[in-house]
Structures are given as structure tokens and as C-alpha cells.
Coordinates of C-alpha atoms in Angstrom, one line a residue:
M1 CA -27.9 14.3 -50.8
E2 CA -31.5 15.9 -49.0
R3 CA -31.8 15.7 -45.9
L4 CA -35.7 14.7 -44.4
P5 CA -37.2 16.7 -41.4
L6 CA -37.7 14.5 -38.5
S7 CA -41.0 15.8 -38.1
S8 CA -44.1 14.5 -36.8
S9 CA -46.0 15.1 -40.2
I10 CA -44.2 12.0 -41.8
L11 CA -44.5 9.3 -39.1
P12 CA -46.1 6.2 -40.1
A13 CA -49.8 5.9 -38.7
A14 CA -49.1 1.9 -38.6
K15 CA -46.5 0.4 -35.9
P16 CA -43.8 -1.4 -37.7
S17 CA -44.0 -5.1 -38.3
E18 CA -41.7 -7.4 -36.7
S19 CA -39.6 -7.7 -39.2
E20 CA -39.2 -4.1 -39.8
A21 CA -38.9 -3.6 -35.9
A22 CA -36.0 -6.4 -35.5
H23 CA -34.1 -4.1 -38.5
V24 CA -34.7 -1.0 -36.4
T25 CA -33.4 -2.4 -33.5
R26 CA -30.4 -4.6 -34.6
T27 CA -27.4 -2.7 -34.3
S28 CA -24.7 -2.4 -37.0
P29 CA -21.6 -5.0 -36.8
S30 CA -19.3 -2.3 -37.8
L31 CA -20.6 0.2 -34.9
R32 CA -20.3 -2.6 -32.2
R33 CA -16.7 -3.1 -33.7
F34 CA -15.9 0.5 -33.4
R35 CA -17.3 0.5 -29.7
F36 CA -15.3 -2.7 -29.0
A37 CA -12.5 -0.7 -30.4
V38 CA -13.1 2.1 -28.9
W39 CA -13.3 0.6 -25.2
L40 CA -10.2 -1.9 -26.4
A41 CA -8.3 1.1 -27.0
F42 CA -9.4 3.1 -23.6
A43 CA -8.3 -0.2 -21.6
L44 CA -4.8 -0.2 -23.1
L45 CA -3.8 3.5 -22.8
A46 CA -5.3 3.2 -19.5
S47 CA -3.2 0.6 -18.6
L48 CA -0.2 2.1 -20.0
I49 CA -0.8 5.5 -18.1
V50 CA -0.9 3.4 -14.8
G51 CA 1.7 1.7 -15.5
V52 CA 4.1 4.6 -15.9
A53 CA 2.3 6.2 -13.1
L54 CA 3.3 3.0 -10.9
S55 CA 6.8 3.3 -12.5
L56 CA 7.4 6.6 -11.4
I57 CA 5.8 6.1 -7.5
R58 CA 8.3 3.1 -7.5
F59 CA 11.5 5.0 -8.7
D60 CA 10.6 7.8 -6.4
R61 CA 10.3 5.3 -3.3
E62 CA 13.7 3.8 -4.1
Q63 CA 15.6 7.2 -4.5
A64 CA 13.8 8.8 -1.3
L65 CA 15.0 5.4 0.7
K66 CA 18.6 5.9 -0.8
R67 CA 18.8 9.4 0.2
A68 CA 17.6 8.7 4.0
E69 CA 19.9 5.8 4.5
S70 CA 22.5 7.9 2.9
E71 CA 22.0 10.9 5.4
L72 CA 22.0 8.5 8.5
L73 CA 25.1 7.1 6.9
S74 CA 26.7 10.4 7.0
L75 CA 25.5 11.3 10.4
T76 CA 26.6 8.3 12.3
R77 CA 30.0 8.5 10.7
V78 CA 30.4 12.2 12.3
L79 CA 28.7 10.5 15.3
E80 CA 31.2 7.9 15.8
E81 CA 34.2 10.6 15.5
H82 CA 32.3 12.6 18.1
V83 CA 32.0 9.3 20.9
A84 CA 35.9 8.4 20.0
R85 CA 36.8 11.4 20.5
S86 CA 34.7 12.0 24.5
F87 CA 35.8 8.4 25.2
G88 CA 39.5 8.9 24.5
E89 CA 39.4 12.1 26.4
T90 CA 37.9 10.9 29.4
E91 CA 39.9 7.4 29.2
S92 CA 43.2 9.7 29.2
V93 CA 42.2 11.6 32.3
I94 CA 41.3 8.8 34.3
S95 CA 45.1 7.2 32.8
E96 CA 46.7 10.5 34.0
I97 CA 44.7 10.2 37.5
A98 CA 46.0 6.3 37.9
G99 CA 49.5 7.9 36.8
H100 CA 49.5 10.3 39.8
V101 CA 48.5 7.7 42.3
V102 CA 51.1 5.1 40.9
R103 CA 54.1 7.9 41.0
R104 CA 52.9 8.8 44.3
G105 CA 53.0 5.3 45.9
G106 CA 49.6 4.9 46.8
L107 CA 46.5 6.6 47.5
E108 CA 47.7 6.4 51.5
A109 CA 50.1 9.3 49.9
F110 CA 47.7 12.0 49.2
G111 CA 45.8 14.3 51.4
E112 CA 42.2 14.2 51.2
Q113 CA 42.0 17.8 50.1
E114 CA 44.9 17.1 47.7
L115 CA 43.0 14.2 45.6
Q116 CA 40.2 15.9 45.9
A117 CA 41.8 19.2 44.0
L118 CA 43.4 16.9 41.3
L119 CA 40.0 15.3 40.6
R120 CA 38.3 18.7 40.4
Q121 CA 41.1 20.3 38.5
R122 CA 40.7 17.4 35.8
D123 CA 37.0 17.5 35.8
A124 CA 37.0 21.2 34.9
S125 CA 38.7 20.2 31.7
L126 CA 36.6 17.5 30.8
P127 CA 32.7 18.8 29.9
E128 CA 31.9 15.0 29.1
A129 CA 32.2 13.6 32.4
D130 CA 29.5 14.5 35.4
Y131 CA 32.1 13.9 37.9
L132 CA 35.6 11.9 38.6
F133 CA 36.1 9.3 41.4
V134 CA 38.8 7.5 43.1
E135 CA 38.2 4.5 45.1
R136 CA 40.5 2.7 47.2
E137 CA 41.5 -1.2 47.1
D138 CA 38.5 -2.3 49.3
G139 CA 36.0 -0.4 47.2
S140 CA 35.3 2.6 49.2
L141 CA 35.5 6.1 48.2
A142 CA 38.6 7.8 48.6
A143 CA 37.6 11.4 46.9
D144 CA 35.5 12.3 43.9
S145 CA 35.1 15.7 42.3
N146 CA 31.7 16.5 43.2
S147 CA 32.8 17.1 47.0
L148 CA 35.6 19.8 46.7
P149 CA 35.1 23.0 47.8
E150 CA 34.5 26.3 45.6
T151 CA 38.2 27.9 45.7
A152 CA 39.7 25.3 43.7
P153 CA 42.8 25.7 42.0
P154 CA 42.6 26.4 38.2
T155 CA 42.8 24.2 35.3
D156 CA 46.1 23.7 33.7
R157 CA 45.0 24.0 29.9
T158 CA 48.5 24.4 28.7
G159 CA 49.0 21.1 27.6
G160 CA 52.6 20.8 28.9
H161 CA 55.0 17.6 28.7
K162 CA 53.7 15.0 30.9
P163 CA 55.6 11.7 31.7
A164 CA 55.2 8.6 30.0
M165 CA 52.5 6.4 31.4
P166 CA 54.1 3.2 32.4
Q167 CA 51.8 -0.1 31.2
L168 CA 49.9 -0.4 34.5
L169 CA 46.5 -1.4 33.4
R170 CA 45.6 -5.0 33.3
D171 CA 42.3 -5.0 31.6
G172 CA 42.2 -1.5 30.3
V173 CA 39.0 0.6 30.8
E174 CA 35.7 -0.9 31.8
I175 CA 32.2 1.0 30.5
G176 CA 29.9 -0.1 32.8
S177 CA 26.0 -0.1 32.7
P178 CA 24.1 3.5 32.8
T179 CA 23.1 4.9 36.3
R180 CA 21.5 7.6 37.8
S181 CA 24.4 10.2 39.3
P182 CA 23.9 10.7 42.8
A183 CA 24.9 14.0 42.4
S184 CA 23.0 15.5 40.2
G185 CA 20.0 13.1 39.2
Q186 CA 21.2 12.9 35.4
W187 CA 21.7 9.7 33.8
V188 CA 25.7 9.0 33.7
T189 CA 27.7 5.8 32.2
P190 CA 30.6 4.9 34.5
L191 CA 34.0 4.3 33.3
S192 CA 36.6 2.7 35.6
R193 CA 40.3 1.4 35.3
Q194 CA 41.9 -0.2 38.0
I195 CA 45.5 1.1 39.5
F196 CA 48.3 -1.6 39.9
D197 CA 51.8 -0.4 40.9
P198 CA 54.5 -2.1 39.0
S199 CA 55.1 -5.0 40.9
G200 CA 51.3 -5.8 40.2
K201 CA 49.8 -4.7 43.3
Y202 CA 46.3 -3.4 43.6
L203 CA 46.0 0.0 44.5
G204 CA 42.2 1.3 43.7
T205 CA 40.2 2.2 41.0
A206 CA 40.2 5.7 38.9
G207 CA 36.6 6.6 37.1
A208 CA 34.7 8.7 35.4
A209 CA 30.9 9.1 35.2
M210 CA 30.2 10.2 31.5
S211 CA 27.2 12.8 31.6
H212 CA 24.1 11.9 29.4
R213 CA 23.5 15.3 29.6
Y214 CA 26.3 16.3 27.8
F215 CA 25.6 14.1 25.1
E216 CA 21.9 15.4 24.8
G217 CA 23.3 19.0 24.6
V218 CA 25.3 18.0 21.5
Y219 CA 23.0 16.2 19.4
Q220 CA 20.3 18.8 20.2
E221 CA 22.3 21.4 18.1
L222 CA 22.3 18.8 15.2
D223 CA 19.9 19.4 12.3
L224 CA 17.9 16.0 13.0
A225 CA 14.9 15.3 11.1
T226 CA 11.1 14.8 12.8
R227 CA 11.3 11.9 15.2
D228 CA 15.1 10.7 14.7
T229 CA 16.9 8.5 17.1
I230 CA 20.7 8.7 18.1
L231 CA 21.7 5.2 20.0
I232 CA 25.1 4.4 21.9
L233 CA 25.1 0.7 22.5
H234 CA 27.3 -1.8 24.6
A235 CA 28.2 -4.4 21.8
T236 CA 29.2 -7.0 24.3
R237 CA 26.8 -6.3 27.0
A238 CA 24.1 -5.6 24.4
I239 CA 22.4 -2.8 26.4
T240 CA 21.7 0.9 25.1
L241 CA 24.1 3.4 27.2
I242 CA 22.8 6.4 25.9
R243 CA 20.1 7.6 23.9
H244 CA 18.9 10.7 22.3
P245 CA 16.1 11.7 22.9
Q246 CA 15.9 10.1 26.3
A247 CA 12.9 7.5 26.8
E248 CA 11.4 6.3 30.1
G249 CA 12.8 2.4 30.6
Q250 CA 14.7 2.5 27.2
I251 CA 18.1 3.5 29.1
G252 CA 20.3 0.5 30.2
S253 CA 17.4 -1.5 28.6
S254 CA 18.3 -5.0 26.6
V255 CA 19.2 -4.8 23.1
T256 CA 19.9 -8.2 22.1
D257 CA 17.3 -8.4 19.0
S258 CA 19.4 -5.8 17.5
P259 CA 20.7 -6.5 14.5
A260 CA 23.7 -4.9 14.9
I261 CA 24.7 -6.8 18.1
G262 CA 26.6 -10.2 17.4
A263 CA 26.7 -9.0 13.4
D264 CA 29.8 -9.4 11.6
L265 CA 30.3 -5.9 10.6
Q266 CA 33.2 -6.3 8.3
Q267 CA 33.5 -3.0 7.2
R268 CA 32.4 -1.6 10.4
S269 CA 28.8 -0.5 9.1
M270 CA 25.4 -1.7 8.0
I271 CA 21.8 -0.4 7.3
V272 CA 18.7 -2.3 8.4
T273 CA 15.4 -1.5 8.2
A274 CA 13.3 -3.1 10.6
S275 CA 11.6 -2.9 13.9
T276 CA 12.5 -4.1 17.3
A277 CA 10.6 -5.3 20.6
A278 CA 11.4 -2.2 22.7
D279 CA 10.6 0.3 19.7
P280 CA 7.9 -1.3 17.1
V281 CA 7.7 1.4 14.4
E282 CA 9.5 0.5 11.6
R283 CA 12.7 2.4 11.1
I284 CA 15.9 2.7 8.6
T285 CA 18.9 2.5 11.2
A286 CA 22.4 3.0 10.5
Y287 CA 25.0 1.1 12.6
R288 CA 28.7 1.7 13.1
R289 CA 31.1 -0.3 15.6
L290 CA 33.9 1.7 16.9
A291 CA 37.4 0.3 15.9
D292 CA 38.4 0.1 19.4
R293 CA 36.2 0.2 22.2
P294 CA 33.1 -2.2 22.3
L295 CA 30.7 0.5 21.5
I296 CA 28.2 0.6 18.6
V297 CA 26.6 4.1 17.4
A298 CA 23.5 4.4 15.7
T299 CA 21.1 6.6 14.0
S300 CA 17.3 5.7 12.6
R301 CA 14.6 7.4 11.1
P302 CA 10.7 6.1 11.0
M303 CA 9.8 4.7 7.6
D304 CA 7.3 7.5 7.4
T305 CA 9.8 10.4 8.3
A306 CA 12.3 9.2 5.3
L307 CA 8.8 8.6 2.7
A308 CA 7.4 12.0 3.8
D309 CA 8.6 13.9 0.5
Y310 CA 7.9 10.7 -1.5
Y311 CA 4.3 10.6 -0.4
E312 CA 4.0 14.3 -1.5
H313 CA 5.4 13.1 -5.1
R314 CA 3.3 10.5 -5.0
D315 CA 0.2 12.3 -4.6
R316 CA 1.0 14.5 -7.4
I317 CA 1.3 11.6 -9.7
L318 CA -1.0 9.8 -9.0
A319 CA -3.4 13.2 -9.5
A320 CA -2.0 13.5 -12.9
A321 CA -2.6 10.3 -13.6
G322 CA -6.3 10.7 -12.4
V323 CA -6.3 13.6 -14.8
M324 CA -5.0 11.5 -18.1
L325 CA -7.3 8.8 -17.4
A326 CA -10.6 11.1 -17.1
L327 CA -9.6 12.9 -20.2
L328 CA -9.2 9.5 -22.0
G329 CA -12.4 8.0 -20.6
A330 CA -14.3 11.3 -21.3
L331 CA -12.9 10.7 -25.0
A332 CA -14.1 7.0 -24.9
V333 CA -17.5 8.3 -24.1
L334 CA -17.5 10.9 -26.5
L335 CA -16.7 8.1 -29.2
H336 CA -19.5 6.0 -27.9
R337 CA -22.4 8.2 -27.4
D338 CA -21.3 9.3 -31.0
T339 CA -21.7 5.7 -32.4
M340 CA -24.9 5.4 -30.3
R341 CA -26.3 8.7 -31.3
R342 CA -25.7 7.1 -35.2
D343 CA -27.4 4.0 -33.9
T344 CA -30.1 6.2 -33.0
E345 CA -30.7 8.1 -36.2
R346 CA -30.3 5.0 -38.4
A347 CA -33.2 3.4 -36.6
A348 CA -35.4 6.8 -36.6
L349 CA -34.7 6.8 -40.4
A350 CA -36.0 3.0 -40.9
E351 CA -38.8 4.1 -38.9
L352 CA -40.2 6.8 -41.0
N353 CA -40.5 5.8 -44.1
A354 CA -39.8 2.1 -45.5
T355 CA -39.1 4.2 -48.8
L356 CA -35.6 5.8 -47.1
E357 CA -34.4 2.3 -46.8
Q358 CA -32.2 2.8 -49.4
R359 CA -30.8 5.9 -48.5
V360 CA -30.2 4.6 -44.9
L361 CA -28.4 1.6 -46.7
Q362 CA -26.3 4.2 -48.7
R363 CA -25.6 6.1 -45.3
T364 CA -24.7 3.0 -43.3
E365 CA -22.2 2.4 -46.1
E366 CA -20.7 5.6 -45.9
L367 CA -20.5 5.1 -42.4
E368 CA -19.4 1.4 -42.3
H369 CA -16.4 3.5 -44.1
S370 CA -15.6 5.8 -42.0
N371 CA -15.7 3.5 -39.1
R372 CA -13.2 0.8 -40.8
E373 CA -11.2 3.8 -41.3
L374 CA -11.5 4.7 -37.4
L375 CA -11.2 1.0 -36.5
S376 CA -7.9 0.6 -38.4
F377 CA -6.5 3.5 -36.5
S378 CA -7.7 2.1 -32.9
Y379 CA -5.8 -0.8 -33.6
S380 CA -2.7 0.8 -33.4
V381 CA -3.3 2.0 -30.3
S382 CA -1.7 -0.5 -28.1
H383 CA 1.8 0.1 -30.2
D384 CA 2.5 3.8 -29.3
L385 CA 0.5 6.5 -27.0
R386 CA 1.1 9.4 -29.3
A387 CA 0.6 8.1 -32.6
P388 CA -3.2 7.4 -32.0
L389 CA -3.6 10.6 -30.7
R390 CA -2.3 12.0 -33.6
A391 CA -4.5 10.1 -36.1
I392 CA -7.4 10.9 -33.9
N393 CA -6.8 14.7 -34.7
G394 CA -6.1 13.4 -38.3
F395 CA -9.0 11.6 -38.9
S396 CA -11.4 13.9 -37.2
H397 CA -10.1 17.0 -39.5
A398 CA -11.1 14.7 -42.4
L399 CA -14.4 13.8 -41.0
A400 CA -15.0 17.4 -40.6
E401 CA -14.2 18.5 -44.4
D402 CA -15.5 15.3 -46.3
Y403 CA -18.9 14.8 -43.9
G404 CA -19.4 17.8 -42.4
D405 CA -22.4 18.7 -44.3
R406 CA -23.9 15.7 -43.1
L407 CA -23.4 15.9 -39.5
D408 CA -26.3 18.2 -37.4
E409 CA -25.0 21.2 -35.1
T410 CA -24.4 18.5 -32.3
G411 CA -22.6 16.3 -34.2
Q412 CA -20.2 19.1 -35.7
S413 CA -19.8 20.2 -31.6
Y414 CA -18.8 16.6 -31.0
L415 CA -16.3 17.0 -33.6
I416 CA -14.9 20.2 -32.2
R417 CA -14.5 18.7 -28.7
L418 CA -12.9 15.1 -30.1
R419 CA -10.6 17.5 -31.7
R420 CA -10.0 19.8 -28.8
A421 CA -9.5 16.6 -26.3
S422 CA -7.1 14.9 -28.5
L423 CA -4.7 17.5 -28.6
R424 CA -5.0 18.5 -25.2
M425 CA -4.1 15.0 -24.0
G426 CA -1.3 15.4 -26.5
E427 CA 0.0 18.7 -24.6
L428 CA -0.8 17.1 -21.6
I429 CA 1.1 14.0 -22.2
D430 CA 4.4 16.0 -23.2
E431 CA 4.5 18.2 -20.3
L432 CA 4.0 15.7 -17.7
Q433 CA 6.7 13.7 -18.8
K434 CA 8.8 16.7 -19.0
L435 CA 7.5 17.1 -15.2
A436 CA 8.5 13.5 -14.9
S437 CA 12.1 14.0 -16.5
V438 CA 12.7 17.0 -13.8
S439 CA 12.6 14.2 -10.8
R440 CA 14.7 11.6 -12.6
H441 CA 17.2 14.0 -14.0
T442 CA 20.7 13.3 -12.3
L443 CA 21.9 16.8 -10.7
R444 CA 25.2 17.5 -11.6
I445 CA 26.4 20.8 -9.6
E446 CA 28.5 23.3 -11.4
N447 CA 28.9 27.0 -11.2
T448 CA 26.1 28.4 -13.9
D449 CA 26.2 31.5 -15.8
V450 CA 22.7 32.5 -15.1
S451 CA 22.9 35.8 -16.9
A452 CA 24.2 34.1 -20.3
I453 CA 21.0 31.2 -19.9
A454 CA 18.9 34.2 -19.6
H455 CA 20.0 35.8 -22.5
E456 CA 20.2 32.9 -24.9
I457 CA 16.3 32.2 -23.7
L458 CA 15.2 35.9 -24.4
D459 CA 17.2 35.6 -27.8
E460 CA 15.2 32.9 -28.7
L461 CA 12.1 34.1 -27.7
A462 CA 12.6 37.4 -29.9
A463 CA 13.4 35.0 -32.6
T464 CA 9.8 33.4 -32.3
S465 CA 8.1 36.8 -32.3
P466 CA 10.0 39.3 -34.8
G467 CA 7.1 41.3 -34.7
R468 CA 7.4 42.2 -30.6
V469 CA 9.0 44.9 -29.5
V470 CA 10.6 43.8 -25.8
Q471 CA 12.4 45.8 -23.8
S472 CA 14.9 43.1 -21.6
H473 CA 17.5 43.8 -19.1
V474 CA 19.6 41.0 -17.4
E475 CA 21.8 41.8 -14.5
A476 CA 25.3 41.1 -15.0
D477 CA 27.7 38.3 -13.6
L478 CA 24.6 36.2 -12.2
S479 CA 25.7 32.6 -11.1
A480 CA 24.8 29.8 -9.2
D481 CA 26.4 26.5 -8.3
A482 CA 23.5 24.5 -9.6
D483 CA 22.6 22.1 -12.3
P484 CA 22.8 24.1 -15.8
V485 CA 20.0 22.0 -17.5
L486 CA 17.6 22.3 -14.8
I487 CA 18.1 25.9 -14.2
R488 CA 18.0 26.5 -17.9
N489 CA 14.5 24.5 -17.5
A490 CA 12.9 26.7 -14.9
L491 CA 14.3 29.9 -16.7
Q492 CA 12.7 28.8 -19.9
N493 CA 9.3 28.9 -18.0
L494 CA 9.6 31.8 -16.1
L495 CA 10.7 33.7 -19.1
A496 CA 8.3 32.4 -21.5
N497 CA 5.7 33.2 -19.2
A498 CA 6.6 37.1 -18.7
W499 CA 7.0 36.8 -22.8
K500 CA 3.6 35.9 -23.0
F501 CA 1.7 37.7 -20.6
T502 CA 3.1 41.1 -21.6
R503 CA 2.0 40.9 -25.0
D504 CA -0.4 44.1 -24.4
S505 CA 1.8 45.9 -22.8
Q506 CA 3.4 49.0 -24.1
P507 CA 6.2 49.0 -23.9
A508 CA 7.1 45.4 -22.4
L509 CA 9.4 45.0 -20.0
I510 CA 11.4 42.1 -18.8
Q511 CA 14.2 42.1 -16.2
V512 CA 15.8 39.3 -14.7
G513 CA 18.5 40.0 -11.6
G514 CA 19.7 38.4 -8.1
R515 CA 21.2 39.6 -5.0
P516 CA 22.6 37.9 -2.0
H517 CA 19.9 36.4 0.7
G518 CA 21.3 35.4 4.0
D519 CA 22.9 32.0 3.2
E520 CA 21.4 31.8 -0.2
K521 CA 21.3 33.9 -2.9
L522 CA 18.4 35.2 -4.3
F523 CA 17.3 35.5 -8.3
Y524 CA 14.1 37.2 -9.6
V525 CA 12.2 37.5 -12.9
T526 CA 10.2 40.7 -13.3
D527 CA 7.5 41.9 -15.9
N528 CA 5.0 44.6 -16.3
G529 CA 2.3 42.2 -17.9
I530 CA -1.2 41.6 -16.7
G531 CA -0.6 40.5 -13.3
F532 CA -3.1 38.4 -10.9
D533 CA -4.9 38.6 -7.9
M534 CA -2.5 37.1 -5.0
A535 CA -5.6 35.4 -3.6
H536 CA -4.9 32.6 -6.0
A537 CA -1.0 32.5 -5.5
A538 CA -1.4 28.9 -3.2
K539 CA -2.4 27.2 -6.5
L540 CA -0.3 29.0 -9.1
F541 CA 2.6 26.3 -8.4
Q542 CA 0.1 23.2 -8.7
P543 CA 0.0 21.2 -11.7
F544 CA -3.0 21.8 -14.1
Q545 CA -3.8 25.6 -12.6
Q546 CA -3.9 28.4 -15.2
L547 CA -5.1 31.6 -13.9
H548 CA -5.8 33.2 -17.4
R549 CA -7.0 30.6 -19.8
R550 CA -10.1 32.7 -20.1
D551 CA -8.1 35.5 -21.1
G552 CA -6.7 34.0 -24.3
F553 CA -3.5 33.2 -22.7
E554 CA -3.0 29.5 -23.7
G555 CA -0.9 27.0 -21.3
S556 CA -0.4 23.7 -20.3
G557 CA -0.7 24.1 -16.2
I558 CA 2.8 22.4 -15.8
G559 CA 5.2 25.3 -15.9
L560 CA 5.2 26.9 -12.7
A561 CA 4.9 23.4 -11.5
S562 CA 7.9 22.3 -13.3
V563 CA 9.8 25.3 -11.8
R564 CA 9.0 24.5 -8.3
R565 CA 10.1 20.8 -8.7
V566 CA 13.8 22.2 -10.2
I567 CA 14.1 24.6 -7.5
E568 CA 13.1 22.5 -4.6
R569 CA 15.3 19.6 -5.8
H570 CA 18.4 22.5 -5.6
G571 CA 17.0 23.0 -1.8
G572 CA 15.6 26.6 -2.5
T573 CA 12.5 28.2 -2.9
V574 CA 10.1 29.6 -5.1
W575 CA 7.5 32.2 -4.8
A576 CA 5.8 34.9 -6.4
E577 CA 4.6 38.9 -5.9
S578 CA 1.8 40.3 -8.2
S579 CA -1.1 42.6 -8.7
P580 CA -3.6 42.7 -11.1
G581 CA -2.5 45.4 -14.3
T582 CA 1.2 46.0 -12.6
G583 CA 3.1 43.3 -13.4
T584 CA 4.2 40.1 -11.4
T585 CA 7.8 39.2 -10.2
M586 CA 8.9 35.6 -9.6
F587 CA 11.8 34.9 -7.1
F588 CA 13.7 32.0 -6.6
T589 CA 16.4 31.0 -4.0
L590 CA 19.3 28.7 -4.4
P591 CA 22.3 27.8 -1.8
R592 CA 25.4 29.2 -1.8
S593 CA 27.3 25.8 -1.6
P594 CA 24.7 23.0 -1.7
A595 CA 25.7 20.0 0.6
M596 CA 23.9 17.1 2.5
V597 CA 25.0 16.5 5.8
R598 CA 27.5 19.3 6.2
R599 CA 26.0 20.9 8.8
P600 CA 26.0 18.3 11.7
R601 CA 29.2 17.6 11.1
E602 CA 30.6 21.1 11.4
K603 CA 28.6 21.0 14.7
L604 CA 30.5 18.6 16.0
N605 CA 33.8 19.6 15.1
A606 CA 33.6 22.7 16.2

């Protein structure tokens, strides 16, 4: 069919009639339906993308909270054991001192220096105590360990036989309210026990001042998260005995609003997410009540600290969803503009010459037929995400073959861009799902043969490129305690990149190796490919970042982001070293023996 040029030589001199103007400005119903279908498809796909993104965000948040609760519960169990041991050792020393007093028949049997020497000797073997003391029956101080001379007898650490203690105590050890030590000025918590002879006569009181500084020193050695808090509470008095880190006005303060006070802890533990009057910051708190003492150990973490990793993952998901929505919107705008352009051309042909009306009608009929085909495709968008993308690509290919000669250069350009956008969006959907699957995958740690996995991947790459000659070397007996599925995912991306970027190297060299690296194992994949400028290394592991797209190396920009997520989930790190023209080495580390709350437990038991 011959196309008439839209030149000024054929423009009618007269203005079109009112009926002709109405005909010109009237939009084709099929094009209106098509535009409606395009925007409906955009709305449905956008809703689906937003829904998937929100689901991933909600899942990541739940997982972050579960991890924080698990860590706090584990830490609280360890601290419970330490508190029970510390208070138990102190109570034993107090009981031993009381036994000495009973066996000697009372405090009058001791000389002042002798009683002080006994207290000093026991205090030297008790780092938990700031000082020991004994009071007479009238409440006056008989002796304390702080007033002894420097030349005190050495502590007996042999643990020799001690005679059995009679049941002399009526009410056991009493835990007092925190106070300042008169000797050191530091916070202490007093423990006291009344002394009675076998006949029931009250002889006095033996006690110890539990040093808060001792507990502070122990807790400072723990690998706590930022702004984590440790509390030791008196369950019946509802007060704070010990707090780390110390806060002005908190020691000895009432905690009657704490959920653990008065709670029915059948399992001796509970997890609460709340704030209190003393601390308005919302926290996740794990409580454990000691079995044989009126004490509660609590560890808490601010909600924003517990969700720090979640916020980072959320931002990445939102960024990825934003890119997908932008691409989808660009595709919808492109289709909308294409239909608007068709309307404009149709109106221009009608204005140019009434004799072209038949041709315009014929063209309109052809366009309506094409629109009906596209319309049938657009209605299927709501049922599947991938099928519409495949249909867009297929129909655009058919349009190029059947109607390509009727499209001008701009139309051809739009058609090519449409096909590329649909293919690109399909690839992004695939890669984003792969990236999301890395986060959802449940870690199954086992001894993994890294060398065998690397050999398998290199064999697969060689099978896909039979014409290439690549010299590869994989160090023998490389292994790691890791998830084999995720490690294969990471190695697949690293080796595929090395294979791709060495295509112009003669010969192409790829090497996989490893070595010890402190408490970790270091692995590396090195090649002699085109390399890159380290000035761009910061964005190398970010989603949708490609350094060599202009050099003819295609990719989605998701592979190295997936590698980073795999390695970080194992507790390792990944980085690159490279220079243009000399090749690239990708390094990553994996822990020798992954564990969650192991270091705090080891330090307390040491």
C-alpha cells in the first residue's frame, strides 16, 4: 500500500467542516479499550509487585524478631547460670563464716584480729564480694574484711574437708537493697544471714556486699549488641539490684510495672516486647526467674537495634520493587504514547484529503485487528506475571514481521524498545526471585566439599562453550561448614563471571583456592579477564549495578548481590581486588564453626 507524504503541498486550503472535525477528533473505541487495558494491566502488575514486596518485608521482619528473641533467651540462660553460681558461692562463704562462729560458741570467742583475718581470708577467694562483715546481736559491727592489715594469712584454696554445717539458719540468706559501699563508694548488694546456736540463741549476723563492679567487668567482656541491657531484679521486692550499663537513678528503683514481676512463669522464662515508665524505649526483653532464689535475670534490646538488618533488607526490597514499577510504568507509557501516535496519524490522514478516507478506514481496520490481538493478551495479565511478558515479546515480534513496512522509523524504534523492555523485565523478575530465595532459604550447615562443587560448575560452563579453551585449577580438599545449596549459588555466580570476563584472554585462566584466615576460612576465585577500576568497587555488590555493560558483557546486575547475601548469611564477608586489564580476584570468608550465641557462654564459663 502506498503511503502519501505528509507535506504541505497536499494540505487543503479550506478548514474542515464541523462533521469532519468531529470525525477527526473522535478517538477509535478499540484504541480507547486498548489504552484502558494497558493501564489496567499496569495497575494489576503494580499491585502484584507491591504485594510481593510487602510479603518479603513482613517475612524479613518476623525473622529478624525471631533471631533477636532467640539470642536474648540464650544469653539470659547463660547469665542465669552465672548469677546462680556467683550468689551461691557467696552464700556458701557466709554459711562457712556462720559455722565458725557457732563452733566457737559465739563472737566473744574471737579476738578482733582473728575474726578480721578469717573474713579477709574468705574475701580473698571471693571476687564477687566487695567486702565481708559480721555484726553482733545488737547490730554493731564486729569486724569486716576491709579493715584488716596488709599482712593477712594466705587464702586456703585447697578445698580440704570441712565439717558438715548444722541447720542453724531460720530464714536463709536475705538479699538487701543496693547501696553504696562505705569503703569503695561503688554500688553493692548486701547478702546477710542470721547466726543461731543449736539452742536457738541469736548470736549475730554474717554477710557480704556483692560487688556491682565485678558483674560490670564480666558483662563488659560479652559480645553484646549496641544498647543491650542486662538487669538483675528482686522478684519479691520488685526493685532493680544490678544493671548493665549503669544508669543514674536506675539502681534500686522500683520495677513494679515490669511484666516479669508477679507473672506466672511456669517455664521460668518469658519474652516481652514493651516499654516501661523508667525506660520509654520499646524493647524486646527476655526474663528468667532463678529456681531457688527470688531473683530474675533479664536481657533487653531496643527494637530499632533488633531490626537494624531488617531495615537494610527492607530498603533493598523497596528499591528493587521501585525499579520494577518504573520499568513497568515506562512500558505502559510507551504503549500509551504509541496508541496516541496512531490516533494522531489517523486524524492527520483524514484532514489531508477526504479521498484518503477509504485508506484510513482500511488502516483503522487493520489497527483494530492488531489492537484486538493485543487486547486479548492484556486481559491475561491479571492471571500470570510471566505469561504477559512472553506475550508482549511474541506479539511485538509478529508486529515487526507483518506490519513493519507500515511503521516509520520512530515506530520501529518504539517496537524495538518495547521488546527489549519486556525481556529485561522478565530477566529482572527471575533474578529478583533468585535473590529473594537466598534470604528465604533455611540454612542447613554441613561439611561441604567446595572443591567438588567448583569442579562441577566449571565442567558445566565448559559444556556450554565447547569452542573455548580455558585453563582452570581448583585447589584440592577445599571444604567449609556451610549450606551446600547456597555455596553452590555463590560459586556459580563467581565462576560464571570469571568465565564471561575472560572471553578475550589468550589463554583464559581461572583459579579457585583457599587458606586459613584467623578464625575463618578464606576462599578466592581469580581470573585474568578484563578487570575493573577499584574506584567503582563500592557499588560492585549492589543490586542492578553493572560495570561492563557498555563493553558488550550482558548481565542482570543481581549475581554479585546474591553472592554477598549468601556469604553474609553464613557470617562471612566478600570483597574484590582488581585492576583494568590484569584480571580480578573475588575473596570471601566463612566461619570455621558457625554458632549464634557461643562466645558469651564461653566467656562466662571461663
